[in-house]
PDB file of C-alpha atoms and ligand atoms in Angstrom:
ATOM      1  CA  UNK A   1      -0.849 -16.252  14.889  1.00 94.00           C
ATOM      2  CA  UNK A   2       0.626 -12.986  13.691  1.00 98.00           C
ATOM      3  CA  UNK A   3       1.055 -12.825  10.144  1.00 98.00           C
ATOM      4  CA  UNK A   4       2.705  -9.596   8.812  1.00 98.00           C
ATOM      5  CA  UNK A   5       3.754  -8.736   5.268  1.00 98.00           C
ATOM      6  CA  UNK A   6       6.022  -6.458   3.260  1.00 98.00           C
ATOM      7  CA  UNK A   7       4.439  -5.411  -0.279  1.00 98.00           C
ATOM      8  CA  UNK A   8       6.634  -3.626  -2.384  1.00 96.00           C
ATOM      9  CA  UNK A   9       5.917  -2.361  -5.956  1.00 94.00           C
ATOM     10  CA  UNK A  10       8.488  -3.322  -8.777  1.00 95.00           C
ATOM     11  CA  UNK A  11       8.224   0.081  -9.965  1.00 91.00           C
ATOM     12  CA  UNK A  12      11.522   1.577  -8.553  1.00 92.00           C
ATOM     13  CA  UNK A  13      14.616  -0.288  -6.502  1.00 95.00           C
ATOM     14  CA  UNK A  14      14.204  -0.489  -2.692  1.00 96.00           C
ATOM     15  CA  UNK A  15      15.584   2.117  -0.722  1.00 96.00           C
ATOM     16  CA  UNK A  16      16.326   2.563   3.108  1.00 97.00           C
ATOM     17  CA  UNK A  17      12.789   3.567   3.559  1.00 96.00           C
ATOM     18  CA  UNK A  18      11.818  -0.179   2.356  1.00 97.00           C
ATOM     19  CA  UNK A  19      14.397  -1.766   4.082  1.00 98.00           C
ATOM     20  CA  UNK A  20      13.285  -0.388   7.388  1.00 98.00           C
ATOM     21  CA  UNK A  21       9.727  -1.419   6.759  1.00 98.00           C
ATOM     22  CA  UNK A  22      10.608  -4.871   5.698  1.00 98.00           C
ATOM     23  CA  UNK A  23      12.544  -5.090   8.965  1.00 98.00           C
ATOM     24  CA  UNK A  24       9.791  -3.862  11.256  1.00 98.00           C
ATOM     25  CA  UNK A  25       7.313  -6.249   9.537  1.00 98.00           C
ATOM     26  CA  UNK A  26       9.572  -9.244   9.658  1.00 98.00           C
ATOM     27  CA  UNK A  27      10.584  -8.413  13.430  1.00 98.00           C
ATOM     28  CA  UNK A  28       6.947  -8.083  14.480  1.00 98.00           C
ATOM     29  CA  UNK A  29       6.162 -11.607  13.008  1.00 98.00           C
ATOM     30  CA  UNK A  30       9.383 -13.091  14.595  1.00 98.00           C
ATOM     31  CA  UNK A  31       8.505 -11.691  17.913  1.00 98.00           C
ATOM     32  CA  UNK A  32       5.178 -13.327  17.926  1.00 98.00           C
ATOM     33  CA  UNK A  33       6.817 -16.517  16.477  1.00 98.00           C
ATOM     34  CA  UNK A  34       4.692 -15.811  13.499  1.00 98.00           C
ATOM     35  CA  UNK A  35       4.831 -15.419   9.600  1.00 98.00           C
ATOM     36  CA  UNK A  36       6.477 -12.995   7.635  1.00 99.00           C
ATOM     37  CA  UNK A  37       4.941 -12.870   4.027  1.00 99.00           C
ATOM     38  CA  UNK A  38       6.478 -11.122   0.819  1.00 98.00           C
ATOM     39  CA  UNK A  39       4.088 -10.074  -1.886  1.00 98.00           C
ATOM     40  CA  UNK A  40       4.930  -8.220  -5.080  1.00 97.00           C
ATOM     41  CA  UNK A  41       2.554  -5.501  -5.884  1.00 96.00           C
ATOM     42  CA  UNK A  42       3.102  -5.911  -9.491  1.00 95.00           C
ATOM     43  CA  UNK A  43      -0.098  -4.572 -11.148  1.00 93.00           C
ATOM     44  CA  UNK A  44       0.959  -0.703 -11.551  1.00 84.00           C
ATOM     45  CA  UNK A  45       0.531  -0.952 -15.790  1.00 77.00           C
ATOM     46  CA  UNK A  46       3.451   0.452 -17.532  1.00 81.00           C
ATOM     47  CA  UNK A  47       5.342   1.569 -14.433  1.00 84.00           C
ATOM     48  CA  UNK A  48       5.791  -2.017 -13.213  1.00 87.00           C
ATOM     49  CA  UNK A  49       8.991  -3.750 -13.968  1.00 90.00           C
ATOM     50  CA  UNK A  50       8.814  -7.532 -13.048  1.00 85.00           C
ATOM     51  CA  UNK A  51      12.677  -7.929 -13.178  1.00 89.00           C
ATOM     52  CA  UNK A  52      12.697  -5.777 -10.027  1.00 96.00           C
ATOM     53  CA  UNK A  53      11.219  -8.486  -8.016  1.00 97.00           C
ATOM     54  CA  UNK A  54      14.461 -10.490  -8.183  1.00 97.00           C
ATOM     55  CA  UNK A  55      16.733  -7.748  -6.733  1.00 97.00           C
ATOM     56  CA  UNK A  56      14.041  -7.095  -4.186  1.00 98.00           C
ATOM     57  CA  UNK A  57      14.570 -10.495  -2.988  1.00 98.00           C
ATOM     58  CA  UNK A  58      18.342 -10.431  -3.068  1.00 98.00           C
ATOM     59  CA  UNK A  59      18.009  -7.097  -0.960  1.00 98.00           C
ATOM     60  CA  UNK A  60      16.078  -8.696   1.513  1.00 98.00           C
ATOM     61  CA  UNK A  61      18.379 -11.818   1.801  1.00 98.00           C
ATOM     62  CA  UNK A  62      21.353  -9.345   1.889  1.00 98.00           C
ATOM     63  CA  UNK A  63      19.384  -7.698   5.099  1.00 98.00           C
ATOM     64  CA  UNK A  64      19.208 -11.127   6.586  1.00 98.00           C
ATOM     65  CA  UNK A  65      15.593 -11.465   6.510  1.00 98.00           C
ATOM     66  CA  UNK A  66      13.798 -14.529   6.088  1.00 98.00           C
ATOM     67  CA  UNK A  67      10.293 -14.702   4.398  1.00 98.00           C
ATOM     68  CA  UNK A  68       7.328 -16.789   2.799  1.00 98.00           C
ATOM     69  CA  UNK A  69       6.501 -15.432  -0.576  1.00 98.00           C
ATOM     70  CA  UNK A  70       2.947 -15.468  -1.671  1.00 98.00           C
ATOM     71  CA  UNK A  71       1.675 -15.028  -5.235  1.00 98.00           C
ATOM     72  CA  UNK A  72       2.241 -11.370  -6.955  1.00 97.00           C
ATOM     73  CA  UNK A  73      -0.775  -9.621  -7.643  1.00 97.00           C
ATOM     74  CA  UNK A  74      -0.704  -9.702 -11.176  1.00 96.00           C
ATOM     75  CA  UNK A  75      -1.859 -13.732 -10.653  1.00 97.00           C
ATOM     76  CA  UNK A  76      -5.006 -12.672  -8.784  1.00 98.00           C
ATOM     77  CA  UNK A  77      -6.581 -10.622 -11.472  1.00 97.00           C
ATOM     78  CA  UNK A  78      -9.645 -13.096 -11.762  1.00 98.00           C
ATOM     79  CA  UNK A  79     -10.340 -12.579  -8.076  1.00 98.00           C
ATOM     80  CA  UNK A  80     -10.205  -8.777  -8.305  1.00 98.00           C
ATOM     81  CA  UNK A  81     -12.467  -8.983 -11.158  1.00 98.00           C
ATOM     82  CA  UNK A  82     -14.893 -11.391  -9.471  1.00 98.00           C
ATOM     83  CA  UNK A  83     -15.154  -9.009  -6.214  1.00 98.00           C
ATOM     84  CA  UNK A  84     -15.487  -5.798  -8.240  1.00 98.00           C
ATOM     85  CA  UNK A  85     -18.468  -7.481 -10.013  1.00 98.00           C
ATOM     86  CA  UNK A  86     -19.948  -8.337  -6.590  1.00 98.00           C
ATOM     87  CA  UNK A  87     -19.672  -4.733  -5.732  1.00 98.00           C
ATOM     88  CA  UNK A  88     -21.143  -3.519  -9.011  1.00 97.00           C
ATOM     89  CA  UNK A  89     -24.294  -5.944  -8.303  1.00 98.00           C
ATOM     90  CA  UNK A  90     -24.633  -4.403  -4.694  1.00 98.00           C
ATOM     91  CA  UNK A  91     -24.965  -1.017  -6.950  1.00 98.00           C
ATOM     92  CA  UNK A  92     -21.877   0.443  -4.906  1.00 98.00           C
ATOM     93  CA  UNK A  93     -19.791   1.287  -7.992  1.00 98.00           C
ATOM     94  CA  UNK A  94     -20.031   3.864 -10.686  1.00 97.00           C
ATOM     95  CA  UNK A  95     -18.249   4.626 -13.948  1.00 97.00           C
ATOM     96  CA  UNK A  96     -15.903   7.451 -14.367  1.00 96.00           C
ATOM     97  CA  UNK A  97     -14.580   8.810 -17.359  1.00 96.00           C
ATOM     98  CA  UNK A  98     -12.764  11.867 -16.118  1.00 93.00           C
ATOM     99  CA  UNK A  99      -8.727  12.377 -16.926  1.00 89.00           C
ATOM    100  CA  UNK A 100      -6.733  13.596 -13.863  1.00 85.00           C
ATOM    101  CA  UNK A 101      -6.745  16.878 -15.863  1.00 87.00           C
ATOM    102  CA  UNK A 102     -10.344  17.112 -15.688  1.00 89.00           C
ATOM    103  CA  UNK A 103     -10.536  16.008 -11.822  1.00 86.00           C
ATOM    104  CA  UNK A 104      -7.992  18.746 -11.133  1.00 84.00           C
ATOM    105  CA  UNK A 105     -10.324  21.473 -13.164  1.00 85.00           C
ATOM    106  CA  UNK A 106     -13.274  20.164 -11.340  1.00 82.00           C
ATOM    107  CA  UNK A 107     -11.866  21.632  -8.291  1.00 72.00           C
ATOM    108  CA  UNK A 108     -10.675  18.293  -6.607  1.00 69.00           C
ATOM    109  CA  UNK A 109      -8.914  19.175  -3.105  1.00 73.00           C
ATOM    110  CA  UNK A 110      -5.844  17.370  -1.979  1.00 70.00           C
ATOM    111  CA  UNK A 111      -6.237  14.472  -0.044  1.00 64.00           C
ATOM    112  CA  UNK A 112      -5.271  13.919   3.805  1.00 61.00           C
ATOM    113  CA  UNK A 113      -1.628  12.857   2.609  1.00 55.00           C
ATOM    114  CA  UNK A 114      -1.503  14.352  -0.969  1.00 40.00           C
ATOM    115  CA  UNK A 115       0.206  12.349  -3.484  1.00 41.00           C
ATOM    116  CA  UNK A 116       2.119  10.094  -1.292  1.00 43.00           C
ATOM    117  CA  UNK A 117       0.277   6.910  -1.533  1.00 45.00           C
ATOM    118  CA  UNK A 118       0.311   4.162  -3.864  1.00 39.00           C
ATOM    119  CA  UNK A 119      -1.868   4.512  -7.105  1.00 40.00           C
ATOM    120  CA  UNK A 120      -3.998   6.966  -5.160  1.00 45.00           C
ATOM    121  CA  UNK A 121      -2.531  10.313  -6.678  1.00 57.00           C
ATOM    122  CA  UNK A 122      -3.658  12.047  -3.754  1.00 68.00           C
ATOM    123  CA  UNK A 123      -6.714  14.003  -5.314  1.00 79.00           C
ATOM    124  CA  UNK A 124      -9.998  13.791  -3.528  1.00 86.00           C
ATOM    125  CA  UNK A 125     -12.593  13.416  -6.540  1.00 90.00           C
ATOM    126  CA  UNK A 126     -15.151  15.750  -6.325  1.00 89.00           C
ATOM    127  CA  UNK A 127     -18.040  13.287  -7.585  1.00 92.00           C
ATOM    128  CA  UNK A 128     -18.424  14.703 -11.186  1.00 93.00           C
ATOM    129  CA  UNK A 129     -19.445  11.271 -12.789  1.00 95.00           C
ATOM    130  CA  UNK A 130     -21.717  10.395 -10.110  1.00 95.00           C
ATOM    131  CA  UNK A 131     -25.217   9.934 -11.136  1.00 91.00           C
ATOM    132  CA  UNK A 132     -24.152  10.761 -14.751  1.00 92.00           C
ATOM    133  CA  UNK A 133     -24.708   8.734 -17.783  1.00 91.00           C
ATOM    134  CA  UNK A 134     -21.454   7.663 -19.302  1.00 90.00           C
ATOM    135  CA  UNK A 135     -20.830   6.707 -22.518  1.00 91.00           C
ATOM    136  CA  UNK A 136     -20.372   2.994 -22.503  1.00 89.00           C
ATOM    137  CA  UNK A 137     -17.592   3.065 -25.325  1.00 93.00           C
ATOM    138  CA  UNK A 138     -15.403   5.628 -23.274  1.00 94.00           C
ATOM    139  CA  UNK A 139     -12.823   4.027 -21.255  1.00 94.00           C
ATOM    140  CA  UNK A 140     -13.947   4.288 -17.811  1.00 96.00           C
ATOM    141  CA  UNK A 141     -12.809   3.590 -14.359  1.00 96.00           C
ATOM    142  CA  UNK A 142     -15.031   2.487 -11.292  1.00 97.00           C
ATOM    143  CA  UNK A 143     -15.359   4.254  -8.486  1.00 97.00           C
ATOM    144  CA  UNK A 144     -16.764   3.295  -4.840  1.00 97.00           C
ATOM    145  CA  UNK A 145     -19.773   5.391  -3.931  1.00 98.00           C
ATOM    146  CA  UNK A 146     -18.803   5.952  -0.134  1.00 97.00           C
ATOM    147  CA  UNK A 147     -21.851   7.396   1.027  1.00 97.00           C
ATOM    148  CA  UNK A 148     -23.909   4.655  -0.214  1.00 98.00           C
ATOM    149  CA  UNK A 149     -21.276   2.174   1.070  1.00 98.00           C
ATOM    150  CA  UNK A 150     -21.361   3.855   4.415  1.00 98.00           C
ATOM    151  CA  UNK A 151     -25.167   3.820   4.551  1.00 98.00           C
ATOM    152  CA  UNK A 152     -24.823  -0.242   4.666  1.00 98.00           C
ATOM    153  CA  UNK A 153     -22.102  -0.548   6.776  1.00 98.00           C
ATOM    154  CA  UNK A 154     -22.667   1.876   9.644  1.00 98.00           C
ATOM    155  CA  UNK A 155     -19.651   3.725  11.582  1.00 97.00           C
ATOM    156  CA  UNK A 156     -16.518   1.507  11.488  1.00 98.00           C
ATOM    157  CA  UNK A 157     -13.311   1.757  13.744  1.00 97.00           C
ATOM    158  CA  UNK A 158     -10.044  -0.229  13.404  1.00 97.00           C
ATOM    159  CA  UNK A 159      -7.133  -0.868  15.691  1.00 97.00           C
ATOM    160  CA  UNK A 160      -3.822   0.331  15.311  1.00 94.00           C
ATOM    161  CA  UNK A 161      -0.560  -0.324  17.403  1.00 92.00           C
ATOM    162  CA  UNK A 162       0.671   3.237  17.304  1.00 78.00           C
ATOM    163  CA  UNK A 163      -2.455   5.052  17.160  1.00 74.00           C
ATOM    164  CA  UNK A 164      -5.091   3.141  19.351  1.00 82.00           C
ATOM    165  CA  UNK A 165      -8.510   2.875  17.897  1.00 92.00           C
ATOM    166  CA  UNK A 166      -9.239   4.932  14.843  1.00 94.00           C
ATOM    167  CA  UNK A 167     -12.706   5.784  13.558  1.00 95.00           C
ATOM    168  CA  UNK A 168     -12.952   4.764   9.814  1.00 95.00           C
ATOM    169  CA  UNK A 169     -13.672   8.153   8.023  1.00 93.00           C
ATOM    170  CA  UNK A 170     -13.406   7.084   4.481  1.00 93.00           C
ATOM    171  CA  UNK A 171     -15.757  10.244   3.193  1.00 91.00           C
ATOM    172  CA  UNK A 172     -12.540  12.318   3.530  1.00 87.00           C
ATOM    173  CA  UNK A 173     -10.849  10.376   0.641  1.00 88.00           C
ATOM    174  CA  UNK A 174     -13.859  10.886  -1.723  1.00 91.00           C
ATOM    175  CA  UNK A 175     -15.296   8.224  -4.173  1.00 95.00           C
ATOM    176  CA  UNK A 176     -11.865   6.427  -4.676  1.00 94.00           C
ATOM    177  CA  UNK A 177     -10.900   4.188  -7.891  1.00 95.00           C
ATOM    178  CA  UNK A 178     -11.455   0.475  -7.199  1.00 97.00           C
ATOM    179  CA  UNK A 179     -11.238  -0.713 -10.925  1.00 97.00           C
ATOM    180  CA  UNK A 180      -8.806   1.343 -12.873  1.00 94.00           C
ATOM    181  CA  UNK A 181      -9.119   2.216 -16.396  1.00 94.00           C
ATOM    182  CA  UNK A 182      -6.274  -0.162 -17.359  1.00 92.00           C
ATOM    183  CA  UNK A 183      -6.696  -2.733 -14.657  1.00 94.00           C
ATOM    184  CA  UNK A 184      -9.046  -4.871 -12.974  1.00 95.00           C
ATOM    185  CA  UNK A 185      -8.398  -3.448  -9.552  1.00 96.00           C
ATOM    186  CA  UNK A 186      -6.800  -0.419  -7.968  1.00 94.00           C
ATOM    187  CA  UNK A 187      -4.185  -0.443  -5.044  1.00 93.00           C
ATOM    188  CA  UNK A 188      -6.995  -0.291  -2.662  1.00 95.00           C
ATOM    189  CA  UNK A 189      -9.209  -3.256  -3.666  1.00 97.00           C
ATOM    190  CA  UNK A 190      -6.174  -5.537  -4.736  1.00 97.00           C
ATOM    191  CA  UNK A 191      -4.308  -4.924  -1.184  1.00 97.00           C
ATOM    192  CA  UNK A 192      -7.157  -5.348   0.816  1.00 98.00           C
ATOM    193  CA  UNK A 193      -8.384  -8.627  -0.990  1.00 98.00           C
ATOM    194  CA  UNK A 194      -4.885  -9.957  -0.928  1.00 98.00           C
ATOM    195  CA  UNK A 195      -4.151  -9.162   2.876  1.00 98.00           C
ATOM    196  CA  UNK A 196      -7.373 -11.000   3.550  1.00 98.00           C
ATOM    197  CA  UNK A 197      -6.544 -14.016   1.149  1.00 98.00           C
ATOM    198  CA  UNK A 198      -2.941 -14.385   2.480  1.00 98.00           C
ATOM    199  CA  UNK A 199      -4.140 -14.505   6.312  1.00 98.00           C
ATOM    200  CA  UNK A 200      -2.514 -11.002   7.422  1.00 98.00           C
ATOM    201  CA  UNK A 201      -3.495 -10.469  10.926  1.00 98.00           C
ATOM    202  CA  UNK A 202      -1.172  -7.398  11.320  1.00 98.00           C
ATOM    203  CA  UNK A 203      -0.818  -5.098   8.301  1.00 98.00           C
ATOM    204  CA  UNK A 204       2.459  -3.284   8.797  1.00 98.00           C
ATOM    205  CA  UNK A 205       3.265  -0.474   6.544  1.00 95.00           C
ATOM    206  CA  UNK A 206       4.219   3.186   6.485  1.00 93.00           C
ATOM    207  CA  UNK A 207       2.494   6.348   7.897  1.00 90.00           C
ATOM    208  CA  UNK A 208       2.239   7.635   4.604  1.00 88.00           C
ATOM    209  CA  UNK A 209      -0.563   4.854   3.905  1.00 91.00           C
ATOM    210  CA  UNK A 210      -2.564   5.690   6.998  1.00 91.00           C
ATOM    211  CA  UNK A 211      -5.295   7.386   5.322  1.00 90.00           C
ATOM    212  CA  UNK A 212      -5.788   4.437   2.815  1.00 93.00           C
ATOM    213  CA  UNK A 213      -6.742   2.370   5.936  1.00 95.00           C
ATOM    214  CA  UNK A 214     -10.064   4.174   5.938  1.00 95.00           C
ATOM    215  CA  UNK A 215     -10.969   2.873   2.770  1.00 96.00           C
ATOM    216  CA  UNK A 216      -9.634  -0.644   3.265  1.00 97.00           C
ATOM    217  CA  UNK A 217     -11.570  -1.218   6.523  1.00 98.00           C
ATOM    218  CA  UNK A 218     -14.865  -0.021   4.656  1.00 98.00           C
ATOM    219  CA  UNK A 219     -14.173  -2.685   1.818  1.00 98.00           C
ATOM    220  CA  UNK A 220     -13.447  -5.186   4.747  1.00 98.00           C
ATOM    221  CA  UNK A 221     -17.069  -4.547   5.857  1.00 98.00           C
ATOM    222  CA  UNK A 222     -18.695  -4.610   2.572  1.00 98.00           C
ATOM    223  CA  UNK A 223     -17.005  -7.751   1.647  1.00 98.00           C
ATOM    224  CA  UNK A 224     -17.399  -9.590   5.284  1.00 98.00           C
ATOM    225  CA  UNK A 225     -13.498 -10.014   5.093  1.00 98.00           C
ATOM    226  CA  UNK A 226     -11.713 -10.576   8.485  1.00 98.00           C
ATOM    227  CA  UNK A 227     -10.259  -7.351  10.105  1.00 98.00           C
ATOM    228  CA  UNK A 228      -6.636  -7.291  11.033  1.00 98.00           C
ATOM    229  CA  UNK A 229      -4.693  -5.024  13.137  1.00 98.00           C
ATOM    230  CA  UNK A 230      -2.777  -2.194  11.891  1.00 98.00           C
ATOM    231  CA  UNK A 231       0.954  -1.028  12.680  1.00 97.00           C
ATOM    232  CA  UNK A 232       1.513   2.066  10.488  1.00 95.00           C
ATOM    233  CA  UNK A 233       5.411   2.944  11.272  1.00 95.00           C
ATOM    234  CA  UNK A 234       6.948   6.456  10.987  1.00 94.00           C
ATOM    235  CA  UNK A 235       8.736   6.939   7.913  1.00 94.00           C
ATOM    236  CA  UNK A 236      12.746   7.563   7.074  1.00 95.00           C
ATOM    237  CA  UNK A 237      13.106  11.016   5.959  1.00 95.00           C
ATOM    238  CA  UNK A 238      15.863  12.842   3.851  1.00 93.00           C
ATOM    239  CA  UNK A 239      17.704  16.074   4.828  1.00 91.00           C
ATOM    240  CA  UNK A 240      14.888  18.183   3.588  1.00 90.00           C
ATOM    241  CA  UNK A 241      12.656  16.365   6.046  1.00 91.00           C
ATOM    242  CA  UNK A 242      10.624  14.523   3.152  1.00 90.00           C
ATOM    243  CA  UNK A 243      10.273  10.559   2.830  1.00 89.00           C
ATOM    244  CA  UNK A 244      12.507   8.917   0.746  1.00 90.00           C
ATOM    245  CA  UNK A 245      12.241   8.424  -2.785  1.00 81.00           C
ATOM    246  CA  UNK A 246      14.301   7.216  -5.749  1.00 73.00           C
ATOM    247  CA  UNK A 247      13.742  10.273  -7.622  1.00 74.00           C
ATOM    248  CA  UNK A 248      14.882  12.527  -5.178  1.00 76.00           C
ATOM    249  CA  UNK A 249      18.376  10.635  -5.162  1.00 75.00           C
ATOM    250  CA  UNK A 250      17.788   7.946  -2.295  1.00 81.00           C
ATOM    251  CA  UNK A 251      20.486   5.519  -2.808  1.00 86.00           C
ATOM    252  CA  UNK A 252      19.238   2.218  -3.925  1.00 95.00           C
ATOM    253  CA  UNK A 253      19.764  -0.646  -1.300  1.00 97.00           C
ATOM    254  CA  UNK A 254      21.248  -2.831  -4.277  1.00 96.00           C
ATOM    255  CA  UNK A 255      24.080  -0.211  -4.676  1.00 96.00           C
ATOM    256  CA  UNK A 256      24.896  -0.822  -1.212  1.00 97.00           C
ATOM    257  CA  UNK A 257      24.559  -4.856  -1.800  1.00 98.00           C
ATOM    258  CA  UNK A 258      26.887  -4.683  -4.910  1.00 97.00           C
ATOM    259  CA  UNK A 259      29.310  -2.447  -3.335  1.00 97.00           C
ATOM    260  CA  UNK A 260      29.760  -5.419  -0.777  1.00 98.00           C
ATOM    261  CA  UNK A 261      28.711  -3.890   2.222  1.00 98.00           C
ATOM    262  CA  UNK A 262      27.236  -5.883   5.189  1.00 98.00           C
ATOM    263  CA  UNK A 263      23.461  -6.143   4.945  1.00 98.00           C
ATOM    264  CA  UNK A 264      23.132  -7.747   8.390  1.00 98.00           C
ATOM    265  CA  UNK A 265      25.095  -5.184   9.887  1.00 98.00           C
ATOM    266  CA  UNK A 266      22.851  -2.521   8.193  1.00 98.00           C
ATOM    267  CA  UNK A 267      19.732  -4.240   9.132  1.00 98.00           C
ATOM    268  CA  UNK A 268      20.994  -4.102  12.917  1.00 98.00           C
ATOM    269  CA  UNK A 269      21.719  -0.630  12.626  1.00 98.00           C
ATOM    270  CA  UNK A 270      18.475   0.149  11.573  1.00 98.00           C
ATOM    271  CA  UNK A 271      16.729  -1.748  14.114  1.00 98.00           C
ATOM    272  CA  UNK A 272      18.711   0.179  16.735  1.00 98.00           C
ATOM    273  CA  UNK A 273      18.136   3.878  15.305  1.00 97.00           C
ATOM    274  CA  UNK A 274      21.457   4.323  13.604  1.00 97.00           C
ATOM    275  CA  UNK A 275      20.295   5.738  10.303  1.00 97.00           C
ATOM    276  CA  UNK A 276      22.362   6.133   7.312  1.00 95.00           C
ATOM    277  CA  UNK A 277      23.773   9.641   7.007  1.00 92.00           C
ATOM    278  CA  UNK A 278      21.335  12.423   6.153  1.00 93.00           C
ATOM    279  CA  UNK A 279      18.744  10.245   7.162  1.00 95.00           C
ATOM    280  CA  UNK A 280      16.187  10.750  10.389  1.00 96.00           C
ATOM    281  CA  UNK A 281      13.073   9.014  11.687  1.00 96.00           C
ATOM    282  CA  UNK A 282       9.847  11.293  11.373  1.00 94.00           C
ATOM    283  CA  UNK A 283       6.853  11.496  13.654  1.00 86.00           C
ATOM    284  CA  UNK A 284       4.858   8.276  14.146  1.00 76.00           C
TER     285      UNK A 284
HETATM  286  N1  LIG B 301       2.736  -1.634  -2.654  1.00 77.82           N
HETATM  287  C1  LIG B 301       2.623  -0.553  -1.764  1.00 77.82           C
HETATM  288  C2  LIG B 301       4.079   0.482  -2.298  1.00 77.82           C
HETATM  289  O1  LIG B 301       4.741  -0.090  -2.525  1.00 77.82           O
HETATM  290  C3  LIG B 301       2.675  -0.775  -0.537  1.00 77.82           C
HETATM  291  C4  LIG B 301       1.154  -1.199  -0.004  1.00 77.82           C
HETATM  292  C5  LIG B 301       1.115  -1.463   1.515  1.00 77.82           C
HETATM  293  O2  LIG B 301       1.914  -1.874   2.237  1.00 77.82           O
HETATM  294  O3  LIG B 301      -0.219  -1.630   1.886  1.00 77.82           O
HETATM  295  O4  LIG B 301       4.062   1.381  -1.838  1.00 77.82           O
HETATM  296 ZN1  LIG B 302     -15.562  11.142 -13.319  1.00 77.82          ZN
END
């Protein structure tokens, strides 16, 4: 049974890129007579605007999609805490008190896909706090000691619809944050645990999240989670060749919906590569 998901974060309205992503995931499930899930990833602290989730549901309905909704991330915090505690017992996490500024100053390099992925910030952490005694009174994030983790798991690979077999290379991302200063999980930990809990067998998402999969594959191996397949689809780009973003003026789906446009017709256009004006499909 194929189970796919669309996992938007309610920190801004959905745009055409989200519509495309949701349609790809929806149709892959339908073709396989499987399940298509909606999961609201609402643990982005102050950036999260829960009221947007309702807009998302209306947008998806407007596009003619059908889904099963699974619990939002904000209801799963206990599970994140329990798993983080397990990784800590395994000696795989260390506290990090660095601010973003300090990480920049310490000479962090930008990651494989700088700044483009959820909660990751795009900087490769140079390991400043590794092996350092940290004042327990200071707010600290917990980072994964990737070298130590890989020593436990050995080499890992994953299967990807668009790119065949991939060797997992989580070292290129550095010691990522698994527990944020302000939250019991980071994107990496929450999404990996949820995909497993929700029985997702085909993780469908944009090419901009490809690099995150190196880390997710490692977490699955450490925690004995089932290993899905991945489908990283190409991204819709604006006129300057950048991925769509609300802050660069990409129109919200809800604007089209509220203007009375035909969402089903839009969805069919996106399915057949007829992009809205000024938009094109990037490389896979
Ligand atoms: N919540 C993430 C986002 O909105 C997507 C996570 C994923 O698909 O893995 O960008
Ligand atoms: Zn640090």
